[in-house]
mmCIF file of C-alpha atoms in Angstrom:
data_model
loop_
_atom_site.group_PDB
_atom_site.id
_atom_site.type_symbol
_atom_site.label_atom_id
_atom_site.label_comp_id
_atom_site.label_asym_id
_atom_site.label_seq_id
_atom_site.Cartn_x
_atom_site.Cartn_y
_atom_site.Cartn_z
ATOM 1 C CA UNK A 1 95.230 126.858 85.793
ATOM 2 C CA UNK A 2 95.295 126.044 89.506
ATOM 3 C CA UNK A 3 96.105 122.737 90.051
ATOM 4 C CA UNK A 4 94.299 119.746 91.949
ATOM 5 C CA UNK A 5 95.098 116.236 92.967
ATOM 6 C CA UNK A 6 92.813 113.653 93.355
ATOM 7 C CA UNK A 7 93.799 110.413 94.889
ATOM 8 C CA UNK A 8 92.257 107.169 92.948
ATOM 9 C CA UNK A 9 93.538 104.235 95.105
ATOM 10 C CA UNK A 10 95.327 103.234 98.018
ATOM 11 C CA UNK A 11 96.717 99.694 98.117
ATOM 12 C CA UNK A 12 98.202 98.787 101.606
ATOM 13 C CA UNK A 13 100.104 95.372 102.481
ATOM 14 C CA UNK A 14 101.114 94.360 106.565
ATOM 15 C CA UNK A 15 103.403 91.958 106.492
ATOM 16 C CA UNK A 16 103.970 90.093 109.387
ATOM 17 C CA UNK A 17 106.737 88.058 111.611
ATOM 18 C CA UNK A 18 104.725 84.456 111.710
ATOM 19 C CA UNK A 19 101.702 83.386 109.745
ATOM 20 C CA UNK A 20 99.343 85.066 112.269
ATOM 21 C CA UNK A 21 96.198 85.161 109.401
ATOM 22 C CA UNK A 22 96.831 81.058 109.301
ATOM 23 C CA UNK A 23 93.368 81.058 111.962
ATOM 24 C CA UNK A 24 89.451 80.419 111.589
ATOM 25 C CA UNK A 25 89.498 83.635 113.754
ATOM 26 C CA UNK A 26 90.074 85.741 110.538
ATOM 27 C CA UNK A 27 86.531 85.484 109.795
ATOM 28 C CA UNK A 28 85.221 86.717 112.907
ATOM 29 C CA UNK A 29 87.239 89.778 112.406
ATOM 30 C CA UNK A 30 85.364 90.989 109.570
ATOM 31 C CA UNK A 31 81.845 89.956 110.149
ATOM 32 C CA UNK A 32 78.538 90.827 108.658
ATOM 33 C CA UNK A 33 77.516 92.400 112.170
ATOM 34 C CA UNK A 34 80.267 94.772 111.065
ATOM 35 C CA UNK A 35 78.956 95.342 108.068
ATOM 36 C CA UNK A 36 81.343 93.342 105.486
ATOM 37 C CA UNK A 37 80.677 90.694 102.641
ATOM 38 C CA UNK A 38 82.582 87.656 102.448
ATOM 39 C CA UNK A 39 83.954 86.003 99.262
ATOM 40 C CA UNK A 40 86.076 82.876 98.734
ATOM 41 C CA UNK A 41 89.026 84.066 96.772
ATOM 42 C CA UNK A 42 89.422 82.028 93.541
ATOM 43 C CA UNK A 43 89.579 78.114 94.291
ATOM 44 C CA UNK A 44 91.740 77.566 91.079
ATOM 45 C CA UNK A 45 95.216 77.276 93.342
ATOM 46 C CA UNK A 46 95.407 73.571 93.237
ATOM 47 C CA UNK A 47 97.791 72.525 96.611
ATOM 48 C CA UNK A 48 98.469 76.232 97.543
ATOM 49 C CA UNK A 49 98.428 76.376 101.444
ATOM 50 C CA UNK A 50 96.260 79.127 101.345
ATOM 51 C CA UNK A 51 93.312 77.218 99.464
ATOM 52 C CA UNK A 52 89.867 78.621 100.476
ATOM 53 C CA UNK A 53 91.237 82.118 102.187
ATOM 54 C CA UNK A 54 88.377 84.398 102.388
ATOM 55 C CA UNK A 55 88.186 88.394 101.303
ATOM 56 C CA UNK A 56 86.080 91.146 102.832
ATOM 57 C CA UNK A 57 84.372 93.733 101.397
ATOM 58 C CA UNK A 58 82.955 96.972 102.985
ATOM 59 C CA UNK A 59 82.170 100.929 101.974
ATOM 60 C CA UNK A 60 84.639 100.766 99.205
ATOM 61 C CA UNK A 61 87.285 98.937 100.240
ATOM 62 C CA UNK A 62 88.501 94.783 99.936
ATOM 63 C CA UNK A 63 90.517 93.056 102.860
ATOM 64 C CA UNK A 64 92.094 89.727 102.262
ATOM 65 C CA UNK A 65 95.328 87.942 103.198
ATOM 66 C CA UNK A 66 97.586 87.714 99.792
ATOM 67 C CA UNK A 67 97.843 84.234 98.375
ATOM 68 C CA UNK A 68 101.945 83.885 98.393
ATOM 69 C CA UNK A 69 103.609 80.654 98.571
ATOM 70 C CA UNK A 70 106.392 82.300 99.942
ATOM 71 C CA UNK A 71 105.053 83.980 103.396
ATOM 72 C CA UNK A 72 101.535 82.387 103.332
ATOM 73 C CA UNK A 73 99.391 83.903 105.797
ATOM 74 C CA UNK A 74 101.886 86.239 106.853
ATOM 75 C CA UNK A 75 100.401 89.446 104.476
ATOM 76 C CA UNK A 76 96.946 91.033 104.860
ATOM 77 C CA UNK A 77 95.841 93.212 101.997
ATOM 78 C CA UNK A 78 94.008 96.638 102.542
ATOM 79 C CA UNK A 79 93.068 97.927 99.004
ATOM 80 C CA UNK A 80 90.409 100.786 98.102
ATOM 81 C CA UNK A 81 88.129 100.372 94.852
ATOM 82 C CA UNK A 82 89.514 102.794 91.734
ATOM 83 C CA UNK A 83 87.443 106.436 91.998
ATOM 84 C CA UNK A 84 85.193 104.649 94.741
ATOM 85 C CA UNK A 85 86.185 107.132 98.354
ATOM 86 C CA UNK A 86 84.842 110.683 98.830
ATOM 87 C CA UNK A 87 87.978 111.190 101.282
ATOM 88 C CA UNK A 88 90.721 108.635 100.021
ATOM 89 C CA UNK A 89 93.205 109.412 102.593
ATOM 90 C CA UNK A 90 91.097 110.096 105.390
ATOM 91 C CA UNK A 91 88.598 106.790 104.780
ATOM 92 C CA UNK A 92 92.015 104.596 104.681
ATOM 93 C CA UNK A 93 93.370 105.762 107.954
ATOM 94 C CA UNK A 94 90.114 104.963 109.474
ATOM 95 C CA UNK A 95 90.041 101.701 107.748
ATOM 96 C CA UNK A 96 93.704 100.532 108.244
ATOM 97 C CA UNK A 97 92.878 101.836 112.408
ATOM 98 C CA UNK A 98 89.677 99.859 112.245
ATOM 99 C CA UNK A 99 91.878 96.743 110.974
ATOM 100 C CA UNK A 100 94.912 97.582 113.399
ATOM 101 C CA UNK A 101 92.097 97.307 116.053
ATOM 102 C CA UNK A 102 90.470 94.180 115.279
ATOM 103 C CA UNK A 103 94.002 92.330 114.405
ATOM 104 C CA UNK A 104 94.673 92.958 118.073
ATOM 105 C CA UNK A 105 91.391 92.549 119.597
ATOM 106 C CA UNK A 106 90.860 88.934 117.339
ATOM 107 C CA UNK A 107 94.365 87.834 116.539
ATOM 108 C CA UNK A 108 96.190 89.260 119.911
ATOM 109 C CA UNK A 109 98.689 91.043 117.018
ATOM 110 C CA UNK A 110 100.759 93.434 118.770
ATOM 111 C CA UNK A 111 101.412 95.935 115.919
ATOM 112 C CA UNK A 112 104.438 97.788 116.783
ATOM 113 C CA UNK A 113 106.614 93.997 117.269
ATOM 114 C CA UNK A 114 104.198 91.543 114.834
ATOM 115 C CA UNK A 115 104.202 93.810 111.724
ATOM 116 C CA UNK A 116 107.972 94.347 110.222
ATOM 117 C CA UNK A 117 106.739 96.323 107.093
ATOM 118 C CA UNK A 118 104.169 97.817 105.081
ATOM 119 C CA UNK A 119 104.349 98.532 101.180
ATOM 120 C CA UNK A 120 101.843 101.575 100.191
ATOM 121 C CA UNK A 121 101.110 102.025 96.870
ATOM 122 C CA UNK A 122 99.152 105.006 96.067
ATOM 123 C CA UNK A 123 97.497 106.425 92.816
ATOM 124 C CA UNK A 124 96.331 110.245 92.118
ATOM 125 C CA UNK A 125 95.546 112.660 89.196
ATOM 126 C CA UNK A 126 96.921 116.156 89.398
ATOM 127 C CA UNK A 127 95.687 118.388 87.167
ATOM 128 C CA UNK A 128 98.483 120.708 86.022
ATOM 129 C CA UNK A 129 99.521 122.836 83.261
ATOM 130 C CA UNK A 130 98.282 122.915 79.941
ATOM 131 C CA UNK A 131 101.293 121.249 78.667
ATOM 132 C CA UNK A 132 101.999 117.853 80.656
ATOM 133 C CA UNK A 133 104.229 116.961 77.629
ATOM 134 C CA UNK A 134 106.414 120.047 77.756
ATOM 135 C CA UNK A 135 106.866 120.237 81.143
ATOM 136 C CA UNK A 136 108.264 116.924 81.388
ATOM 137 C CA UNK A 137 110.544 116.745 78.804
ATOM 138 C CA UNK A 138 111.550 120.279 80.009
ATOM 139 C CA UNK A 139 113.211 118.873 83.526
ATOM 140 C CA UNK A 140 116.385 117.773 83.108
ATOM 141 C CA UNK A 141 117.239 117.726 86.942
ATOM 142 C CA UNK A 142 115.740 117.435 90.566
ATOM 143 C CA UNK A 143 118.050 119.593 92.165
ATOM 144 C CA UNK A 144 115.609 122.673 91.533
ATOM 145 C CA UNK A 145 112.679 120.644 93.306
ATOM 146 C CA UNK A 146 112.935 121.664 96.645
ATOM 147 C CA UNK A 147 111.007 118.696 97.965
ATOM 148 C CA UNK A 148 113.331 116.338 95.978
ATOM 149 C CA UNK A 149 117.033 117.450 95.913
ATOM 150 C CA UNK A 150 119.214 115.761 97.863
ATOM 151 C CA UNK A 151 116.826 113.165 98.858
ATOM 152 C CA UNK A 152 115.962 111.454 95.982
ATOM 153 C CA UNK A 153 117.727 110.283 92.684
ATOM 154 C CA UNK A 154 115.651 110.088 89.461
ATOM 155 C CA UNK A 155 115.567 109.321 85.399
ATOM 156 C CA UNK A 156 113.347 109.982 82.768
ATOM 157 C CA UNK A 157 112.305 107.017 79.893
ATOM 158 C CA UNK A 158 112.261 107.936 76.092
ATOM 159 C CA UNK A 159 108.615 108.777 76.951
ATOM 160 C CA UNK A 160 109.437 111.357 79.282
ATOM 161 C CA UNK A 161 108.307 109.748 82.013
ATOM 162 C CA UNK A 162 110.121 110.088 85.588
ATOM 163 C CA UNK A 163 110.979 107.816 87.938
ATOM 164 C CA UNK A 164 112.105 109.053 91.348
ATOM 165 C CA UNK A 165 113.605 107.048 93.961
ATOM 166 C CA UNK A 166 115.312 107.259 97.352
ATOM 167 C CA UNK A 167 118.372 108.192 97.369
ATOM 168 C CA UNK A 168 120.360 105.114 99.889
ATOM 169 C CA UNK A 169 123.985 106.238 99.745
ATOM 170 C CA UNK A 170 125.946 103.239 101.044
ATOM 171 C CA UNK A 171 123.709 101.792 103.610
ATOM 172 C CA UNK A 172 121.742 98.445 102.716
ATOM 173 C CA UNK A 173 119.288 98.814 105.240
ATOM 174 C CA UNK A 174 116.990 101.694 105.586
ATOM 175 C CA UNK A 175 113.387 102.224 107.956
ATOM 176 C CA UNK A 176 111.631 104.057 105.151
ATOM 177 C CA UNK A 177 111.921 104.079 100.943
ATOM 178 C CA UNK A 178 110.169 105.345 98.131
ATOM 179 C CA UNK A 179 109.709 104.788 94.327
ATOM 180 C CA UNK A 180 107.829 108.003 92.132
ATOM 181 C CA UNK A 181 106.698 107.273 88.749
ATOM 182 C CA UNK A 182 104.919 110.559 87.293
ATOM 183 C CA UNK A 183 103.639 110.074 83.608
ATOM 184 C CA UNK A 184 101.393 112.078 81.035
ATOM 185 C CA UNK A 185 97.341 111.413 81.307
ATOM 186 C CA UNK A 186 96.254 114.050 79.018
ATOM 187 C CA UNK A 187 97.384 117.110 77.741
ATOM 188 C CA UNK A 188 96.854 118.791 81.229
ATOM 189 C CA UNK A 189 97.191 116.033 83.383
ATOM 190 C CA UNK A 190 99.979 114.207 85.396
ATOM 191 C CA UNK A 191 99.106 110.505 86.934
ATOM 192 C CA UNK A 192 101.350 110.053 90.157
ATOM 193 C CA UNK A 193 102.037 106.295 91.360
ATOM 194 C CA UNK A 194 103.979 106.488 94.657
ATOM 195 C CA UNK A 195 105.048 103.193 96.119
ATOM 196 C CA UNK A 196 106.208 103.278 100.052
ATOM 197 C CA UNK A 197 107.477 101.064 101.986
ATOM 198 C CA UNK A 198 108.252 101.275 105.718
ATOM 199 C CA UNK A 199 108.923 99.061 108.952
ATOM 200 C CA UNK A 200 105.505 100.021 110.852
ATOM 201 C CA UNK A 201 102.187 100.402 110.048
ATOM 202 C CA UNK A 202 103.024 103.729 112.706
ATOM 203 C CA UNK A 203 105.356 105.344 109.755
ATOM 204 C CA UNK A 204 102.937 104.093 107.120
ATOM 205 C CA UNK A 205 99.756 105.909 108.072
ATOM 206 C CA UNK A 206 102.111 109.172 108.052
ATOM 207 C CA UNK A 207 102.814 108.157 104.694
ATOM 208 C CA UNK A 208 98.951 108.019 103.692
ATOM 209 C CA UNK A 209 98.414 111.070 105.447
ATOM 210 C CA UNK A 210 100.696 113.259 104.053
ATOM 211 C CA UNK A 211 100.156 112.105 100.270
ATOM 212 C CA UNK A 212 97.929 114.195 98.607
ATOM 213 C CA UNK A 213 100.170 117.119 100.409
ATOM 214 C CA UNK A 214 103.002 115.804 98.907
ATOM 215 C CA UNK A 215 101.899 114.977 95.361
ATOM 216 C CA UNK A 216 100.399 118.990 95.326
ATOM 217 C CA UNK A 217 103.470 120.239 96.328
ATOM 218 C CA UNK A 218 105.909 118.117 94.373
ATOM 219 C CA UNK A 219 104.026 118.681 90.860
ATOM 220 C CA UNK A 220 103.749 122.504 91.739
ATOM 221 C CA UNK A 221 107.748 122.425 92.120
ATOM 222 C CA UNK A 222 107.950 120.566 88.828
ATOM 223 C CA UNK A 223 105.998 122.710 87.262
ATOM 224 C CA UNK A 224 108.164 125.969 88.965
ATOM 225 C CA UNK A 225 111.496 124.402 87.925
ATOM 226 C CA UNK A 226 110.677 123.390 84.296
ATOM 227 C CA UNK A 227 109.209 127.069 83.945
ATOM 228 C CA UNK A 228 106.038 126.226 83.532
#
């Protein structure tokens, strides 16, 4: 059975320095002459500083700053609909470059200094063997996944499902991390959730890029190393 992967989401967060999104500006970023909807997030916040903050929708895809009462109007939300993008990966570069564009046309943002991180979290379907279950519970190591070993520490639940993470040795601090979680769909397929996080929007639209490359290979090497 040759195998596939099909990416259902992307769900991007900038997070930046100083509350930069705080500004009536934000509206004329994503306008109708651009081709987005407007929509008042829900009102039901009470005192929340970020009463009345506004999300955009266009082709797919909703922009809004997150509500958080702990950096408000410091995180801008990029998020695809479920199953909704012909090209997942290549509509969200376009999307988060369109957004990079108009942050610093609108907002003045300069990217590379405003933006200290970006979480990625993205979702795909592989299709696989005809044995999901087997395959799993047949791994009992990472070392004999080439695009793993030595990089990445992992465990498996009483379900069989894995969780993969970077492997950080002794240093606290680190540019780029990553946290796998690969699970059973149905008997012959895998659901990947990979959740990024980096200190540039630069390093994270590598990270989108090379995804469904990644998820392909990685499932084909846990399929080669479980004997599948």
């Amino acid at each position: 059975m040759a195998m596939d992967a099909r990416i259902t989401q992307f769900n991007v967060q900038l997070y930046f320095r100083e509350p930069v999104l705080d500004s009536e500006l934000l509206g004329t970023m994503f306008s109708s002459a651009d081709g987005f909807d407007a929509k008042p997030v829900s009102k039901d916040y009470g005192a929340h500083p970020m009463q009345g903050t506004m999300s955009f929708y266009r082709e797919g895809f909703r922009i809004a700053p997150v509500q958080s009462n702990v950096l408000p109007f410091r995180i801008l939300q990029v998020m695809s609909y479920p199953n909704a993008l012909q090209e997942p990966d290549a509509e969200t570069l376009a999307c988060l470059r369109f957004v990079s564009a108009q942050l610093q046309n609108h907002l003045q943002v300069d990217i590379a200094r405003d933006i200290y991180a970006v979480r990625t979290v993205s979702h795909s379907l592989v299709s696989g063997s005809e044995n999901i279950h087997r395959v799993l519970s047949k791994l009992s190591s990472i070392e004999s996944i080439p695009s793993l070993a030595g990089r990445y520490v992992a465990h498996k639940n009483p379900m069989d499902a894995l969780q993969i993470v970077s492997r950080t040795g002794d240093e606290l601090s680190h540019k780029n991390w990553s946290d796998i979680r690969v699970s059973q769909y149905n008997q012959s397929s895998y659901v990947m959730t990979i959740f990024n996080e980096t200190e540039s929007l630069a390093l994270a639209l590598e990270s989108v890029a090379g995804v469904k490359q990644f998820v392909l290979t990685l499932m084909q090497e846990m399929e080669q190393a479980a004997g599948a």
